[in-house]
Amino acid sequence: MRLHPRTRVARESIFPKMSQLAARLQAVNLGQGFPSNPPPAFLLEAVRKALGRYDQYAPPAGLPLLREALAEEFGVEPENVVVTSGATEAIHVLLQSLVGPGDEVVVLEPFFDVYLPDAFLAGAEARLVRLELGEKGFRLDLLALEKAITPRTRLLLVNAPMNPTGLVFREEELRALATLAQRYDLFLVSDEVYDELYFGQRPRRLREFAPERTFTVGSAGKRLEATGYRVGWIVGPKEFMPVLAGMRQWTSFSAPSPLQAGVAEALRMARKEGFYEALREGYHRRRDLLLSGLRSMGLKAYEPEGTYFLMAELPGWDAFGLVEAARVALIPASAFYREDPPPYLFRFAFCKSEEELSLALERLDRVVNSPA
């Protein structure tokens, strides 16, 4: 007896593995992207009020009050919204619904680790387009992207702002992506879980340029510093959304009802209280602290334009040797590339306290440039 070959994608990812090692070694965990900040008080209070009121199954498409709140956020109708158990489920449901055996999904590399397994589980093949890495960081090569499209290509999957690079796409790049999708009749899936984490001008959304074929994925966990709540969403063309709601009946059926109700109220409070502005200000400060600290050690660190991640090079080190020697946990670039990752490149998560970041820098400084 044996398990089906598809289970080969179920091997443990490096993210929980590195977090467990960090806990055992009492290392500063700049690996897995969960914040040190507590969730905002208005979210906790909203969830407390929902307990005892919203305790049974929600409709698979989501609680009406959350769909209404998200419709306000995105300037659409509630029928354009499906609520999911986190953005991870949203990506899974979309790939199961939009592609199948014989189809291709174009994915930008480096990529968030769920994209390739989800394409494989849907029976599709992932075609990777590697971002250019130069002195100023990562950039999208639109010509290479168009060359990757074949008659079998059915979907283009992007992450904006982008984990792990921190890249934010310019308006002309988003417009070009939409044009390619229209020219080749592709679906667009835009993973925008970090949509409120950017450090310059507010970026445009991909759906603004091709709403008839774009599915936007979002996450309350990332927006509201509560990654364990597992409330996500899909915003897409109205005619497809009932089918997506039906598909997710066979995964989790519905996201937790009291958390949906709490998030619905909290989304409105976040706008009212200027929560996202304060969040960006705090992460901007921590980004600069980490960036300047790494560069002061003579390390090459690439400035992110969004998310709470940055990439930097630590020549001569691997992730497991580094966590043992420095007691700082990082994620190696190999977690985000299918093959041949840039050497000695690591992802740093700066969604930690300034004290944790300062301690990590102090520990790294003691080892990264020390004589062998």
Coordinates of C-alpha atoms in Angstrom, one line a residue:
M1 CA 0.0 0.0 0.0
R2 CA 1.2 3.5 -0.7
L3 CA -0.1 7.1 -0.7
H4 CA -0.9 8.8 -4.0
P5 CA 2.1 10.5 -5.7
R6 CA 0.3 13.9 -5.4
T7 CA 1.2 13.8 -1.7
R8 CA 4.8 14.6 -2.5
V9 CA 3.9 18.2 -2.3
A10 CA 2.9 17.7 1.3
R11 CA 6.4 17.7 2.7
E12 CA 6.9 20.1 5.6
S13 CA 7.9 23.5 4.5
I14 CA 10.9 25.3 5.8
F15 CA 8.8 28.0 7.5
P16 CA 7.4 26.0 10.5
K17 CA 10.7 24.0 10.6
M18 CA 12.7 27.2 11.0
S19 CA 10.3 28.6 13.6
Q20 CA 10.6 25.4 15.6
L21 CA 14.4 25.5 15.5
A22 CA 14.3 29.2 16.4
A23 CA 12.2 28.4 19.5
R24 CA 14.5 25.6 20.5
L25 CA 17.7 27.7 20.2
Q26 CA 16.0 30.8 21.6
A27 CA 16.9 32.6 18.3
V28 CA 15.4 35.8 17.0
N29 CA 12.8 34.6 14.5
L30 CA 13.0 36.8 11.4
G31 CA 12.0 33.7 9.3
Q32 CA 8.3 33.1 9.4
G33 CA 6.2 36.2 8.7
F34 CA 4.0 36.5 11.8
P35 CA 4.0 39.9 13.5
S36 CA 5.1 40.6 17.1
N37 CA 2.4 43.3 17.2
P38 CA -0.8 42.2 19.0
P39 CA -4.0 42.6 16.9
P40 CA -5.6 46.0 17.3
A41 CA -7.9 46.4 20.3
F42 CA -10.9 47.2 18.1
L43 CA -10.5 43.8 16.4
L44 CA -10.4 41.9 19.7
E45 CA -13.4 43.8 21.0
A46 CA -15.4 43.1 17.8
V47 CA -14.6 39.4 18.0
R48 CA -15.6 39.3 21.6
K49 CA -19.0 40.9 20.8
A50 CA -19.5 38.3 18.0
L51 CA -19.0 35.3 20.3
G52 CA -22.5 34.0 21.3
R53 CA -24.1 35.8 18.3
Y54 CA -22.4 34.2 15.3
D55 CA -21.6 30.7 16.4
Q56 CA -23.0 28.4 13.6
Y57 CA -22.0 27.8 10.0
A58 CA -21.7 30.8 7.8
P59 CA -22.8 30.5 4.1
P60 CA -19.9 29.2 2.0
A61 CA -19.7 32.6 0.3
G62 CA -19.3 34.3 3.6
L63 CA -21.3 36.2 6.2
P64 CA -23.3 38.8 4.4
L65 CA -22.0 41.6 6.8
L66 CA -18.4 40.7 5.9
R67 CA -19.1 40.5 2.2
E68 CA -20.8 44.0 2.5
A69 CA -17.8 45.4 4.3
L70 CA -15.4 44.1 1.7
A71 CA -17.6 45.3 -1.1
E72 CA -17.3 48.8 0.4
E73 CA -13.5 48.4 0.5
F74 CA -13.2 47.4 -3.1
G75 CA -16.0 49.5 -4.6
V76 CA -17.9 46.4 -5.8
E77 CA -21.2 44.6 -4.9
P78 CA -21.3 41.9 -2.2
E79 CA -21.9 39.4 -5.0
N80 CA -18.4 40.0 -6.2
V81 CA -16.9 38.7 -2.9
V82 CA -16.3 35.2 -1.6
V83 CA -14.9 34.8 1.9
T84 CA -12.3 32.0 2.5
S85 CA -10.4 30.4 5.3
G86 CA -7.4 32.5 4.8
A87 CA -5.7 33.6 1.5
T88 CA -4.1 30.1 1.3
E89 CA -7.5 28.6 0.7
A90 CA -8.4 31.3 -1.7
I91 CA -5.4 30.5 -3.9
H92 CA -6.2 26.8 -3.7
V93 CA -9.9 27.3 -4.7
L94 CA -9.0 29.6 -7.5
L95 CA -6.5 27.2 -9.1
Q96 CA -8.9 24.3 -8.7
S97 CA -11.5 26.3 -10.4
L98 CA -9.6 28.0 -13.2
V99 CA -7.1 25.4 -14.4
G100 CA -6.8 21.7 -14.9
P101 CA -4.7 19.0 -16.6
G102 CA -2.9 20.2 -19.7
D103 CA -3.1 23.9 -18.7
E104 CA -0.3 26.2 -17.7
V105 CA 0.0 28.8 -15.0
V106 CA 2.6 31.5 -15.4
V107 CA 4.2 32.4 -12.0
L108 CA 6.8 35.0 -11.2
E109 CA 9.9 33.7 -9.5
P110 CA 10.8 34.1 -6.6
F111 CA 7.3 33.0 -5.6
F112 CA 5.4 32.4 -2.4
D113 CA 5.6 28.7 -1.6
V114 CA 2.0 27.6 -2.0
Y115 CA 1.7 28.6 -5.7
L116 CA 3.5 25.7 -7.3
P117 CA 1.9 22.9 -5.1
D118 CA -1.5 24.4 -5.8
A119 CA -0.9 24.4 -9.6
F120 CA 0.4 20.8 -9.4
L121 CA -2.7 19.7 -7.4
A122 CA -4.9 21.2 -10.0
G123 CA -3.1 19.1 -12.7
A124 CA -1.5 22.2 -14.3
E125 CA 2.1 23.0 -15.1
A126 CA 3.8 26.1 -13.6
R127 CA 5.9 28.1 -16.1
L128 CA 8.2 30.4 -14.1
V129 CA 9.4 33.8 -15.1
R130 CA 12.4 34.9 -13.0
L131 CA 12.6 38.5 -11.9
E132 CA 15.8 40.3 -12.8
L133 CA 18.0 41.0 -9.8
G134 CA 20.3 44.0 -10.2
E135 CA 22.1 46.5 -8.0
K136 CA 18.8 48.2 -7.2
G137 CA 16.8 45.1 -6.5
F138 CA 14.2 43.0 -8.3
R139 CA 12.4 44.0 -11.5
L140 CA 9.9 42.4 -13.9
D141 CA 11.0 41.6 -17.4
L142 CA 7.7 42.0 -19.4
L143 CA 9.3 40.6 -22.6
A144 CA 10.3 37.4 -20.8
L145 CA 6.9 37.2 -19.4
E146 CA 5.2 37.4 -22.8
K147 CA 7.6 34.8 -24.1
A148 CA 6.5 32.4 -21.4
I149 CA 2.9 32.4 -22.6
T150 CA 2.0 29.5 -24.8
P151 CA -1.3 28.2 -26.3
R152 CA -1.7 26.1 -23.1
T153 CA -1.4 29.1 -20.8
R154 CA -4.6 29.8 -19.0
L155 CA -3.7 31.9 -15.9
L156 CA -1.2 34.5 -14.8
L157 CA -0.6 34.5 -11.0
V158 CA 1.1 37.6 -9.4
N159 CA 1.7 38.8 -5.9
A160 CA 1.5 42.5 -5.4
P161 CA 3.1 43.8 -3.2
M162 CA 5.4 40.8 -3.6
N163 CA 6.6 38.3 -1.0
P164 CA 9.6 37.7 -0.7
T165 CA 11.1 40.6 -2.7
G166 CA 9.0 43.6 -1.4
L167 CA 8.5 44.7 -5.0
V168 CA 5.6 46.9 -5.8
F169 CA 4.5 47.0 -9.5
R170 CA 4.2 50.3 -11.2
E171 CA 1.0 51.4 -13.0
E172 CA 2.5 50.8 -16.4
E173 CA 3.5 47.3 -15.4
L174 CA 0.0 46.5 -14.1
R175 CA -1.5 47.9 -17.3
A176 CA 0.9 45.8 -19.4
L177 CA -0.1 42.6 -17.4
A178 CA -3.7 43.4 -18.1
T179 CA -3.0 43.9 -21.8
L180 CA -1.2 40.6 -22.0
A181 CA -4.1 38.8 -20.3
Q182 CA -6.6 40.4 -22.7
R183 CA -4.4 39.6 -25.7
Y184 CA -4.0 35.9 -24.8
D185 CA -7.4 35.5 -23.1
L186 CA -5.9 34.6 -19.6
F187 CA -7.3 34.8 -16.2
L188 CA -5.4 37.0 -13.7
V189 CA -5.0 36.0 -10.0
S190 CA -3.6 38.9 -8.0
D191 CA -2.5 37.9 -4.5
E192 CA -2.7 41.2 -2.6
V193 CA -2.5 40.1 1.0
Y194 CA 0.0 43.0 1.7
D195 CA -2.2 45.6 0.0
E196 CA -2.0 48.0 2.9
L197 CA 1.8 47.6 3.4
Y198 CA 3.6 49.9 1.0
F199 CA 6.1 52.6 1.6
G200 CA 5.5 55.1 -1.2
Q201 CA 2.4 56.2 -3.1
R202 CA -0.6 53.8 -2.8
P203 CA -0.2 51.3 -5.6
R204 CA -3.0 50.6 -8.1
R205 CA -4.8 47.3 -8.1
L206 CA -4.5 44.9 -11.0
R207 CA -8.3 44.5 -11.2
E208 CA -8.6 48.2 -12.1
F209 CA -7.2 47.4 -15.5
A210 CA -9.0 44.1 -16.3
P211 CA -11.9 43.6 -13.8
E212 CA -13.6 41.1 -16.1
R213 CA -10.8 38.5 -15.7
T214 CA -9.1 39.4 -12.4
F215 CA -9.5 37.7 -9.1
T216 CA -8.0 39.6 -6.2
V217 CA -7.0 37.7 -3.1
G218 CA -6.8 39.3 0.4
S219 CA -6.2 38.5 4.0
A220 CA -7.5 39.9 7.3
G221 CA -4.6 38.2 9.0
K222 CA -2.1 40.4 7.2
R223 CA -4.1 43.6 7.3
L224 CA -5.0 43.3 11.0
E225 CA -1.9 41.6 12.5
A226 CA -3.8 38.4 13.3
T227 CA -2.4 35.7 11.0
G228 CA -4.1 32.9 13.1
Y229 CA -7.6 34.2 12.3
R230 CA -7.6 32.6 8.8
V231 CA -10.1 35.0 7.2
G232 CA -9.4 35.7 3.6
W233 CA -11.3 36.7 0.5
I234 CA -11.6 36.7 -3.2
V235 CA -13.0 39.6 -5.2
G236 CA -13.8 38.8 -8.8
P237 CA -16.2 38.9 -11.7
K238 CA -19.7 38.4 -10.4
E239 CA -20.6 35.6 -12.8
F240 CA -17.9 33.3 -11.5
M241 CA -18.3 33.9 -7.8
P242 CA -21.2 31.4 -7.1
V243 CA -19.1 28.6 -8.5
L244 CA -16.1 29.6 -6.4
A245 CA -18.4 29.6 -3.3
G246 CA -19.6 26.2 -4.3
M247 CA -16.0 24.9 -4.7
R248 CA -15.0 26.0 -1.3
Q249 CA -17.8 23.9 0.2
W250 CA -15.4 21.0 -0.3
T251 CA -12.5 22.5 1.5
S252 CA -13.4 24.2 4.7
F253 CA -17.1 24.9 3.9
S254 CA -16.9 28.3 5.6
A255 CA -14.5 30.5 7.6
P256 CA -15.2 30.8 11.4
S257 CA -18.3 32.8 11.8
P258 CA -17.4 34.9 14.9
L259 CA -14.1 35.8 13.3
Q260 CA -15.9 36.8 10.1
A261 CA -18.2 39.0 12.1
G262 CA -15.3 40.6 14.0
V263 CA -13.3 41.3 10.9
A264 CA -16.4 42.9 9.2
E265 CA -16.6 45.5 12.0
A266 CA -12.8 45.8 12.3
L267 CA -12.3 46.6 8.6
R268 CA -14.5 49.7 9.0
M269 CA -12.8 50.7 12.2
A270 CA -9.4 50.3 10.7
R271 CA -10.2 53.0 8.1
K272 CA -12.0 55.2 10.6
E273 CA -9.1 55.2 13.1
G274 CA -6.2 55.5 10.6
F275 CA -4.9 52.1 11.6
Y276 CA -3.3 51.3 8.2
E277 CA -1.4 54.6 8.2
A278 CA 0.0 53.9 11.6
L279 CA 0.9 50.3 10.6
R280 CA 2.8 51.6 7.5
E281 CA 4.6 54.2 9.6
G282 CA 5.7 51.5 12.1
Y283 CA 6.9 49.1 9.4
H284 CA 8.6 51.9 7.5
R285 CA 10.7 52.6 10.7
R286 CA 11.5 48.9 11.2
R287 CA 12.4 48.4 7.6
D288 CA 14.9 51.3 7.8
L289 CA 16.3 50.0 11.0
L290 CA 17.0 46.6 9.5
L291 CA 18.2 47.9 6.2
S292 CA 20.7 50.4 7.6
G293 CA 21.9 47.8 10.1
L294 CA 22.6 45.2 7.5
R295 CA 24.3 47.7 5.2
S296 CA 26.5 49.0 8.0
M297 CA 27.9 45.5 8.2
G298 CA 28.9 45.7 4.5
L299 CA 26.0 43.4 3.4
K300 CA 24.1 43.8 0.2
A301 CA 20.4 44.4 1.2
Y302 CA 17.7 45.3 -1.3
E303 CA 15.2 47.9 -0.2
P304 CA 11.6 46.7 -0.3
E305 CA 8.8 49.0 -1.6
G306 CA 6.1 47.0 0.3
T307 CA 5.3 44.0 2.5
Y308 CA 7.3 43.3 5.7
F309 CA 10.1 41.4 4.0
L310 CA 13.4 42.3 2.6
M311 CA 16.1 40.2 0.8
A312 CA 19.8 40.4 1.7
E313 CA 23.0 38.5 0.9
L314 CA 25.1 36.8 3.6
P315 CA 28.0 35.4 1.7
G316 CA 29.3 32.0 3.0
W317 CA 26.3 31.2 5.1
D318 CA 23.4 28.8 4.9
A319 CA 20.2 29.2 7.0
F320 CA 20.8 26.3 9.4
G321 CA 24.4 27.2 10.0
L322 CA 23.4 30.8 10.6
V323 CA 20.7 30.0 13.2
E324 CA 23.1 27.8 15.1
A325 CA 26.0 30.4 15.0
A326 CA 24.1 33.7 15.3
R327 CA 20.8 32.5 16.8
V328 CA 18.9 34.4 14.1
A329 CA 16.4 32.5 12.0
L330 CA 16.0 33.5 8.3
I331 CA 14.5 31.9 5.3
P332 CA 16.9 31.0 2.4
A333 CA 16.1 32.1 -1.1
S334 CA 15.9 28.4 -2.1
A335 CA 12.4 28.3 -0.5
F336 CA 11.2 30.8 -3.2
Y337 CA 12.9 29.4 -6.3
R338 CA 12.4 26.1 -8.1
E339 CA 16.1 25.7 -8.9
D340 CA 19.3 27.7 -8.9
P341 CA 18.4 30.4 -6.4
P342 CA 20.8 33.4 -6.1
P343 CA 23.6 32.3 -3.8
Y344 CA 23.6 33.4 -0.2
L345 CA 20.3 35.3 -0.5
F346 CA 17.9 35.3 2.4
R347 CA 14.5 36.7 3.3
F348 CA 14.3 38.7 6.5
A349 CA 10.9 39.3 8.1
F350 CA 10.8 42.7 9.8
C351 CA 7.3 42.3 11.3
K352 CA 9.0 42.0 14.6
S353 CA 9.6 44.5 17.4
E354 CA 12.4 47.1 17.1
E355 CA 14.0 45.4 20.1
E356 CA 14.0 42.0 18.3
L357 CA 15.4 43.6 15.1
S358 CA 18.2 45.3 17.1
L359 CA 19.1 42.1 18.9
A360 CA 19.1 40.2 15.6
L361 CA 21.4 42.8 14.1
E362 CA 23.7 42.7 17.1
R363 CA 24.0 38.9 16.9
L364 CA 24.5 38.9 13.1
D365 CA 27.2 41.5 13.4
R366 CA 29.2 39.3 15.7
V367 CA 29.3 36.4 13.2
V368 CA 28.8 37.4 9.6
N369 CA 32.1 39.1 9.2
S370 CA 34.1 37.2 11.7
P371 CA 37.2 35.3 10.6
A372 CA 36.6 31.7 9.6

